[in-house]
Amino acid sequence: MGLSEKDLVGLQHVPAEEINQILDIATPMKEIIKRQIRKVPTLRGRTVVTVFYEASTRTRVSFELAAKYLSADTTGITAATSSMSKGESIRDTARTIAAMGADIVVLRHPMAGAAELLAHTIKASVINAGDGAHEHPSQALLDMFTVKEKKGRLKGLRIAIIGDILHSRVARSDIWGFHRMGAEVRLAGPATLLPPGVEKMGARVYTNLEEALEGADVINILRIQLERQNRGLFPGLREYSRLFGINKERLKLAAPDALVMHPGPMNRGVEIAPEVADGIQSIINEQVTNGVAVRMALLYLLTRGGSKHEITC
Amino acid sequence: MVKEKAQILDTEGIRRSLTRIAHEIIEHNKGTDNLALIGIRRRGVPLAKRLAARIEEIEGRSAPVGILDITLYRDDLATLARQPLVRSTEVSFPVSGKKIVLVDDVIFTGRTIRAALDAVMDLGRPEVIQLAALIDRGHRELPIRADYIGKNVPTSRKESVLVRLQEIDGEDKVVIFEPPD
Amino acid sequence: MKLLVKGGTVIDPVAGKTMEKDILIVDGKITKTGVHLSAGGAEMLDASGKMVAPGLIDMHVHLREPGFEAKETIFSGTCSAARGGFTSVACMPNTSPVADNAAIISYIKNTAREKGAVNVYPIGAITRESKGDELAEMGDMKEAGAVAFSDDGMPVMNAGLMRRAMQYSRMLGLAIISHSEDKNISAGGAMHEGYMSTVLGLKGIPSSAEEVMVARDILLAEETGCRLHIAHVSTAGSVRLVREAKARGVKVTAEVTPHHFSLTDQTVAGYDTATKVNPPLRAAADVDAVKEGLADGTIDVIATDHAPHTVEEKDVEYDLAPFGMVGLETAVGLVWTELVAPGVLTPLQAVMKLTINPSMVLGISKGTLDAGSDADITIIDPAASWTVDPAQFAGKGRNTPFTGRLLTGMPYMTIVGGRVVMREGIV
């Protein structure tokens, strides 16, 4: 048991059996969350440090709860983006983390490759909690866990991911993960927000939303950010909503028991209609609970046995 | 090569031991009121189920059975090269106020039972926790003893005791193995 | 002071011949070439088993002085050139202050004369501070010694301004060197746009960012009659545009860097910032196309775009790292390993692209072994295998993605003006 790598930087190279293992262990972890006493002593004496260069309360709290339920000590660094513009790089932060004696570092960073850079710099295990447009593996794992819990399988399912694929680390991790587990991944979004060559990652690409939704078992709706409009990547939110927003009528194109997911935070009325977000097919709230369970599984698996990792930096 | 030294129990021996333990549990607890059995993964689980069946035969009343996975409570996680697989704990009844009988196949150092005690306590506050083990092979490292024992087996530390059960292994027997010379 | 280079295979790009000859050097000039020349009291340099070429010219380096002496200086940069087998370099004007006036050009020339290990030819800026707003004093700079004009690194986005720069430069008889990049297309990009940028989540620089500007500048050169040199060609489309323009008779030449014919965007996986370079490492089809362009003569020149940075500047997130890699000390090894050994170029063709061709673009009297010319000679050991180790570099920069790469073909000796400035790797 256990993962073959020290770190979880992305799902690109994680084999199917390891993904299965994480999902399998998340089930008993979820059982712990449902208890009255939500705590097991597993990671007593271990330290989990969350380092967030981007504000993301949801992901940070999810990791912190996961660590606390496993009895790890947690501490967090919220690095202001301004210190980076002053020329402070991730290497400087690495020195601080080393001084804290971390066993696991959870990193959120606005730039692709930051997690890999940190992983090479410190001895502690690094979990990438999102690096630029690169990957966000724990989000994809919780997506897979949630779908598997509902559908009993991943193999053969049709997963439609809708929206800004170009800037989405969630989309990339989802594509690698679902594709590796034997699902059919479809992508749809404005042509200017579809990255080149993405089909080679194992996905079918559509610019017509209706075609992508046809018979889908899962619809994962990505957040559209207004700043992309300001940079001229699409004409406007109104038109985006008209062309790619998921409403009740469009949901009917998918399989009758299709699940609706969203990694949050949602723009209700833009990429997702309120009646879809709150509808019976929506499993958005369960994603949040499952996120903690999956992250508990990750923390458990990445806290390798043997002596505490010695930190040198 | 590891070699089999002796067979301690066969199918009949295991059956007789469990019958006796079932009687002892009923006697000790004055019936089955508030009684619940919790098997420790993996081989404590079929043993707990067999004991429950036996108790129901004798008393005509059933006791609920739960399943406990103690992996997350182990005290040796830090010394293992890889993390062991975690399986689910399935205790569908509230443990608070219950008379809990923990069931395992072999009691050895006592560390598994220590972990199991913590795990049960995290589920609630039982009235009492008792322990039933098919084999007690000695060599305790913690002040823990079993309330119900199928068979005491003096062993050397080097030897290992293997319990094989129909539900998991396709046969019922208990054997001692001796390490190579 | 007499030197006799004896027993080598002499590659003469002017005569277009390769033959065993000796070269006699007297007082810094080549006086005689021929078979079995007698020493007559000259110091003997044994070149047997080696290739003897005119001193190599790198027409695209960043010496960083003045202003960025932590990255490189004229002294360290020319030492790096000497160790890489180059006897002359042309340096880009993106210093601080920018080399956009005669004073800076003179400063560079004078400093190089005092401290430089090899010849240095400054390239002047096209626009003031390379800001792309108004023309720099190109005439003054020519008088001070500028050999061409370029806003390398800061593409001239205003087509009208570029047109006037070409009209003006044509009058002066100097070439415009185009850093072809449409900033509106490339904005914020860190690597080639394609499958790899998608996988890595880095913003891509599409091939069109380069090709749009190559096409624009070719049209302007065609109209103005100015000599145009396209710096660091990296895409198949650029090669095609240059090939078509040459066929039409446009006065355009082009260069490619060793990294663009050796590496693809696959190398960026792992986010090693040494792979961050502008233009970016492209796809395999582009590498094939530039090799084809080298072979068929579309690409005239091999130049390194030697761009040293400090370790601290490169030891950051990929997006934050500056563009550029060092190239002077790996160029010969890469040319021989990637081009000559597989038969893309003959040794003679390779030497032409490193000597007489760049000298013609810059209009300098270098790159020849004719009697009476300056005794700039590079001796190459084509069979020597070596492993790239940045710790051995004579330059300050260590930013190379070739660390640990095994290369065959190594500069053996560099002679500048009859003086041995590098022998077996020692400057």
PDB file of N, CA and C in Angstrom, chain A residues 116-173:
ATOM      1  N   GLU A 116       5.896  21.585  -8.145  1.00  0.00           N
ATOM      2  CA  GLU A 116       7.024  20.729  -8.514  1.00  0.00           C
ATOM      3  C   GLU A 116       8.337  21.335  -8.032  1.00  0.00           C
ATOM      4  N   LEU A 117       8.449  22.649  -8.167  1.00  0.00           N
ATOM      5  CA  LEU A 117       9.647  23.342  -7.693  1.00  0.00           C
ATOM      6  C   LEU A 117       9.825  23.141  -6.188  1.00  0.00           C
ATOM      7  N   LEU A 118       8.741  23.289  -5.438  1.00  0.00           N
ATOM      8  CA  LEU A 118       8.816  23.121  -3.984  1.00  0.00           C
ATOM      9  C   LEU A 118       9.133  21.667  -3.631  1.00  0.00           C
ATOM     10  N   ALA A 119       8.512  20.741  -4.355  1.00  0.00           N
ATOM     11  CA  ALA A 119       8.722  19.312  -4.083  1.00  0.00           C
ATOM     12  C   ALA A 119      10.198  18.938  -4.228  1.00  0.00           C
ATOM     13  N   HIS A 120      10.864  19.571  -5.201  1.00  0.00           N
ATOM     14  CA  HIS A 120      12.284  19.287  -5.410  1.00  0.00           C
ATOM     15  C   HIS A 120      13.159  19.964  -4.359  1.00  0.00           C
ATOM     16  N   THR A 121      12.598  20.967  -3.682  1.00  0.00           N
ATOM     17  CA  THR A 121      13.387  21.767  -2.764  1.00  0.00           C
ATOM     18  C   THR A 121      13.367  21.228  -1.338  1.00  0.00           C
ATOM     19  N   ILE A 122      12.243  20.666  -0.924  1.00  0.00           N
ATOM     20  CA  ILE A 122      12.119  20.234   0.471  1.00  0.00           C
ATOM     21  C   ILE A 122      11.924  18.726   0.561  1.00  0.00           C
ATOM     22  N   LYS A 123      12.247  18.198   1.721  1.00  0.00           N
ATOM     23  CA  LYS A 123      12.114  16.752   1.943  1.00  0.00           C
ATOM     24  C   LYS A 123      10.692  16.361   2.298  1.00  0.00           C
ATOM     25  N   ALA A 124       9.927  17.309   2.824  1.00  0.00           N
ATOM     26  CA  ALA A 124       8.545  17.007   3.186  1.00  0.00           C
ATOM     27  C   ALA A 124       7.742  16.665   1.937  1.00  0.00           C
ATOM     28  N   SER A 125       6.646  15.925   2.131  1.00  0.00           N
ATOM     29  CA  SER A 125       5.760  15.632   1.004  1.00  0.00           C
ATOM     30  C   SER A 125       4.982  16.883   0.631  1.00  0.00           C
ATOM     31  N   VAL A 126       4.835  17.110  -0.659  1.00  0.00           N
ATOM     32  CA  VAL A 126       4.104  18.281  -1.131  1.00  0.00           C
ATOM     33  C   VAL A 126       2.814  17.822  -1.803  1.00  0.00           C
ATOM     34  N   ILE A 127       1.700  18.377  -1.380  1.00  0.00           N
ATOM     35  CA  ILE A 127       0.435  18.154  -2.072  1.00  0.00           C
ATOM     36  C   ILE A 127       0.088  19.441  -2.806  1.00  0.00           C
ATOM     37  N   ASN A 128      -0.074  19.319  -4.106  1.00  0.00           N
ATOM     38  CA  ASN A 128      -0.423  20.470  -4.908  1.00  0.00           C
ATOM     39  C   ASN A 128      -1.908  20.757  -4.745  1.00  0.00           C
ATOM     40  N   ALA A 129      -2.212  21.887  -4.157  1.00  0.00           N
ATOM     41  CA  ALA A 129      -3.619  22.284  -4.002  1.00  0.00           C
ATOM     42  C   ALA A 129      -3.983  23.306  -5.072  1.00  0.00           C
ATOM     43  N   GLY A 130      -3.327  23.189  -6.221  1.00  0.00           N
ATOM     44  CA  GLY A 130      -3.598  24.084  -7.333  1.00  0.00           C
ATOM     45  C   GLY A 130      -2.411  24.965  -7.630  1.00  0.00           C
ATOM     46  N   ASP A 131      -1.810  24.787  -8.830  1.00  0.00           N
ATOM     47  CA  ASP A 131      -0.701  25.652  -9.241  1.00  0.00           C
ATOM     48  C   ASP A 131      -1.001  26.221 -10.617  1.00  0.00           C
ATOM     49  N   GLY A 132      -1.389  27.483 -10.630  1.00  0.00           N
ATOM     50  CA  GLY A 132      -1.696  28.146 -11.890  1.00  0.00           C
ATOM     51  C   GLY A 132      -2.731  27.341 -12.653  1.00  0.00           C
ATOM     52  N   ALA A 133      -2.489  27.176 -13.945  1.00  0.00           N
ATOM     53  CA  ALA A 133      -3.421  26.412 -14.771  1.00  0.00           C
ATOM     54  C   ALA A 133      -2.946  24.979 -14.933  1.00  0.00           C
ATOM     55  N   HIS A 134      -2.065  24.542 -14.047  1.00  0.00           N
ATOM     56  CA  HIS A 134      -1.471  23.210 -14.217  1.00  0.00           C
ATOM     57  C   HIS A 134      -2.372  22.092 -13.687  1.00  0.00           C
ATOM     58  N   GLU A 135      -2.354  21.848 -12.394  1.00  0.00           N
ATOM     59  CA  GLU A 135      -3.170  20.750 -11.863  1.00  0.00           C
ATOM     60  C   GLU A 135      -3.734  21.088 -10.487  1.00  0.00           C
ATOM     61  N   HIS A 136      -4.771  20.367 -10.115  1.00  0.00           N
ATOM     62  CA  HIS A 136      -5.391  20.469  -8.794  1.00  0.00           C
ATOM     63  C   HIS A 136      -5.862  19.054  -8.462  1.00  0.00           C
ATOM     64  N   PRO A 137      -4.908  18.163  -8.170  1.00  0.00           N
ATOM     65  CA  PRO A 137      -5.253  16.739  -8.116  1.00  0.00           C
ATOM     66  C   PRO A 137      -6.266  16.362  -7.038  1.00  0.00           C
ATOM     67  N   SER A 138      -6.242  17.018  -5.868  1.00  0.00           N
ATOM     68  CA  SER A 138      -7.181  16.593  -4.824  1.00  0.00           C
ATOM     69  C   SER A 138      -8.619  16.909  -5.222  1.00  0.00           C
ATOM     70  N   GLN A 139      -8.811  17.982  -5.990  1.00  0.00           N
ATOM     71  CA  GLN A 139     -10.156  18.306  -6.471  1.00  0.00           C
ATOM     72  C   GLN A 139     -10.648  17.217  -7.436  1.00  0.00           C
ATOM     73  N   ALA A 140      -9.783  16.782  -8.340  1.00  0.00           N
ATOM     74  CA  ALA A 140     -10.177  15.744  -9.287  1.00  0.00           C
ATOM     75  C   ALA A 140     -10.449  14.431  -8.562  1.00  0.00           C
ATOM     76  N   LEU A 141      -9.666  14.131  -7.538  1.00  0.00           N
ATOM     77  CA  LEU A 141      -9.881  12.901  -6.778  1.00  0.00           C
ATOM     78  C   LEU A 141     -11.229  12.936  -6.057  1.00  0.00           C
ATOM     79  N   LEU A 142     -11.570  14.109  -5.536  1.00  0.00           N
ATOM     80  CA  LEU A 142     -12.867  14.178  -4.854  1.00  0.00           C
ATOM     81  C   LEU A 142     -14.001  14.130  -5.858  1.00  0.00           C
ATOM     82  N   ASP A 143     -13.781  14.667  -7.046  1.00  0.00           N
ATOM     83  CA  ASP A 143     -14.780  14.539  -8.112  1.00  0.00           C
ATOM     84  C   ASP A 143     -14.995  13.061  -8.454  1.00  0.00           C
ATOM     85  N   MET A 144     -13.879  12.350  -8.607  1.00  0.00           N
ATOM     86  CA  MET A 144     -13.976  10.924  -8.959  1.00  0.00           C
ATOM     87  C   MET A 144     -14.637  10.139  -7.839  1.00  0.00           C
ATOM     88  N   PHE A 145     -14.272  10.455  -6.606  1.00  0.00           N
ATOM     89  CA  PHE A 145     -14.836   9.762  -5.456  1.00  0.00           C
ATOM     90  C   PHE A 145     -16.357   9.968  -5.408  1.00  0.00           C
ATOM     91  N   THR A 146     -16.764  11.218  -5.624  1.00  0.00           N
ATOM     92  CA  THR A 146     -18.189  11.541  -5.553  1.00  0.00           C
ATOM     93  C   THR A 146     -18.968  10.814  -6.652  1.00  0.00           C
ATOM     94  N   VAL A 147     -18.405  10.825  -7.857  1.00  0.00           N
ATOM     95  CA  VAL A 147     -19.084  10.155  -8.974  1.00  0.00           C
ATOM     96  C   VAL A 147     -19.146   8.649  -8.725  1.00  0.00           C
ATOM     97  N   LYS A 148     -18.030   8.084  -8.239  1.00  0.00           N
ATOM     98  CA  LYS A 148     -17.990   6.643  -8.019  1.00  0.00           C
ATOM     99  C   LYS A 148     -18.986   6.233  -6.933  1.00  0.00           C
ATOM    100  N   GLU A 149     -19.097   7.075  -5.919  1.00  0.00           N
ATOM    101  CA  GLU A 149     -20.031   6.806  -4.835  1.00  0.00           C
ATOM    102  C   GLU A 149     -21.473   6.778  -5.351  1.00  0.00           C
ATOM    103  N   LYS A 150     -21.755   7.678  -6.283  1.00  0.00           N
ATOM    104  CA  LYS A 150     -23.129   7.781  -6.794  1.00  0.00           C
ATOM    105  C   LYS A 150     -23.418   6.730  -7.860  1.00  0.00           C
ATOM    106  N   LYS A 151     -22.424   6.488  -8.702  1.00  0.00           N
ATOM    107  CA  LYS A 151     -22.669   5.636  -9.873  1.00  0.00           C
ATOM    108  C   LYS A 151     -22.117   4.226  -9.694  1.00  0.00           C
ATOM    109  N   GLY A 152     -21.323   4.028  -8.669  1.00  0.00           N
ATOM    110  CA  GLY A 152     -20.769   2.701  -8.428  1.00  0.00           C
ATOM    111  C   GLY A 152     -19.598   2.354  -9.314  1.00  0.00           C
ATOM    112  N   ARG A 153     -19.271   3.213 -10.236  1.00  0.00           N
ATOM    113  CA  ARG A 153     -18.158   2.923 -11.142  1.00  0.00           C
ATOM    114  C   ARG A 153     -17.722   4.223 -11.814  1.00  0.00           C
ATOM    115  N   LEU A 154     -16.586   4.179 -12.476  1.00  0.00           N
ATOM    116  CA  LEU A 154     -16.130   5.300 -13.300  1.00  0.00           C
ATOM    117  C   LEU A 154     -16.000   4.852 -14.751  1.00  0.00           C
ATOM    118  N   LYS A 155     -15.623   3.612 -14.919  1.00  0.00           N
ATOM    119  CA  LYS A 155     -15.392   3.058 -16.254  1.00  0.00           C
ATOM    120  C   LYS A 155     -16.641   3.194 -17.124  1.00  0.00           C
ATOM    121  N   GLY A 156     -16.437   3.712 -18.317  1.00  0.00           N
ATOM    122  CA  GLY A 156     -17.527   3.795 -19.279  1.00  0.00           C
ATOM    123  C   GLY A 156     -18.459   4.987 -19.091  1.00  0.00           C
ATOM    124  N   LEU A 157     -18.299   5.757 -18.024  1.00  0.00           N
ATOM    125  CA  LEU A 157     -19.168   6.925 -17.824  1.00  0.00           C
ATOM    126  C   LEU A 157     -18.762   8.045 -18.783  1.00  0.00           C
ATOM    127  N   ARG A 158     -19.749   8.880 -19.124  1.00  0.00           N
ATOM    128  CA  ARG A 158     -19.466  10.040 -19.979  1.00  0.00           C
ATOM    129  C   ARG A 158     -19.442  11.303 -19.118  1.00  0.00           C
ATOM    130  N   ILE A 159     -18.264  11.877 -19.017  1.00  0.00           N
ATOM    131  CA  ILE A 159     -18.066  13.046 -18.159  1.00  0.00           C
ATOM    132  C   ILE A 159     -17.918  14.272 -19.049  1.00  0.00           C
ATOM    133  N   ALA A 160     -18.816  15.234 -18.926  1.00  0.00           N
ATOM    134  CA  ALA A 160     -18.706  16.474 -19.709  1.00  0.00           C
ATOM    135  C   ALA A 160     -18.191  17.589 -18.799  1.00  0.00           C
ATOM    136  N   ILE A 161     -17.092  18.207 -19.210  1.00  0.00           N
ATOM    137  CA  ILE A 161     -16.541  19.333 -18.449  1.00  0.00           C
ATOM    138  C   ILE A 161     -16.782  20.587 -19.285  1.00  0.00           C
ATOM    139  N   ILE A 162     -17.457  21.561 -18.689  1.00  0.00           N
ATOM    140  CA  ILE A 162     -17.934  22.707 -19.463  1.00  0.00           C
ATOM    141  C   ILE A 162     -17.305  23.998 -18.963  1.00  0.00           C
ATOM    142  N   GLY A 163     -16.779  24.790 -19.896  1.00  0.00           N
ATOM    143  CA  GLY A 163     -16.360  26.140 -19.518  1.00  0.00           C
ATOM    144  C   GLY A 163     -14.944  26.502 -19.924  1.00  0.00           C
ATOM    145  N   ASP A 164     -14.277  27.221 -19.024  1.00  0.00           N
ATOM    146  CA  ASP A 164     -12.939  27.751 -19.302  1.00  0.00           C
ATOM    147  C   ASP A 164     -11.898  26.658 -19.053  1.00  0.00           C
ATOM    148  N   ILE A 165     -11.697  25.822 -20.044  1.00  0.00           N
ATOM    149  CA  ILE A 165     -10.739  24.715 -19.907  1.00  0.00           C
ATOM    150  C   ILE A 165      -9.310  25.272 -19.895  1.00  0.00           C
ATOM    151  N   LEU A 166      -9.101  26.332 -20.690  1.00  0.00           N
ATOM    152  CA  LEU A 166      -7.754  26.888 -20.862  1.00  0.00           C
ATOM    153  C   LEU A 166      -7.094  27.231 -19.529  1.00  0.00           C
ATOM    154  N   HIS A 167      -7.824  27.888 -18.644  1.00  0.00           N
ATOM    155  CA  HIS A 167      -7.221  28.333 -17.387  1.00  0.00           C
ATOM    156  C   HIS A 167      -7.490  27.377 -16.226  1.00  0.00           C
ATOM    157  N   SER A 168      -8.117  26.233 -16.508  1.00  0.00           N
ATOM    158  CA  SER A 168      -8.586  25.390 -15.407  1.00  0.00           C
ATOM    159  C   SER A 168      -7.638  24.246 -15.056  1.00  0.00           C
ATOM    160  N   ARG A 169      -7.071  24.330 -13.845  1.00  0.00           N
ATOM    161  CA  ARG A 169      -6.263  23.220 -13.339  1.00  0.00           C
ATOM    162  C   ARG A 169      -7.163  22.043 -12.950  1.00  0.00           C
ATOM    163  N   VAL A 170      -8.402  22.356 -12.550  1.00  0.00           N
ATOM    164  CA  VAL A 170      -9.341  21.284 -12.210  1.00  0.00           C
ATOM    165  C   VAL A 170      -9.629  20.448 -13.457  1.00  0.00           C
ATOM    166  N   ALA A 171      -9.861  21.136 -14.576  1.00  0.00           N
ATOM    167  CA  ALA A 171     -10.147  20.412 -15.819  1.00  0.00           C
ATOM    168  C   ALA A 171      -8.990  19.486 -16.168  1.00  0.00           C
ATOM    169  N   ARG A 172      -7.760  19.981 -16.064  1.00  0.00           N
ATOM    170  CA  ARG A 172      -6.618  19.149 -16.431  1.00  0.00           C
ATOM    171  C   ARG A 172      -6.524  17.909 -15.534  1.00  0.00           C
ATOM    172  N   SER A 173      -6.649  18.101 -14.233  1.00  0.00           N
ATOM    173  CA  SER A 173      -6.570  16.950 -13.335  1.00  0.00           C
ATOM    174  C   SER A 173      -7.746  16.000 -13.569  1.00  0.00           C
TER     175      SER A 173
END
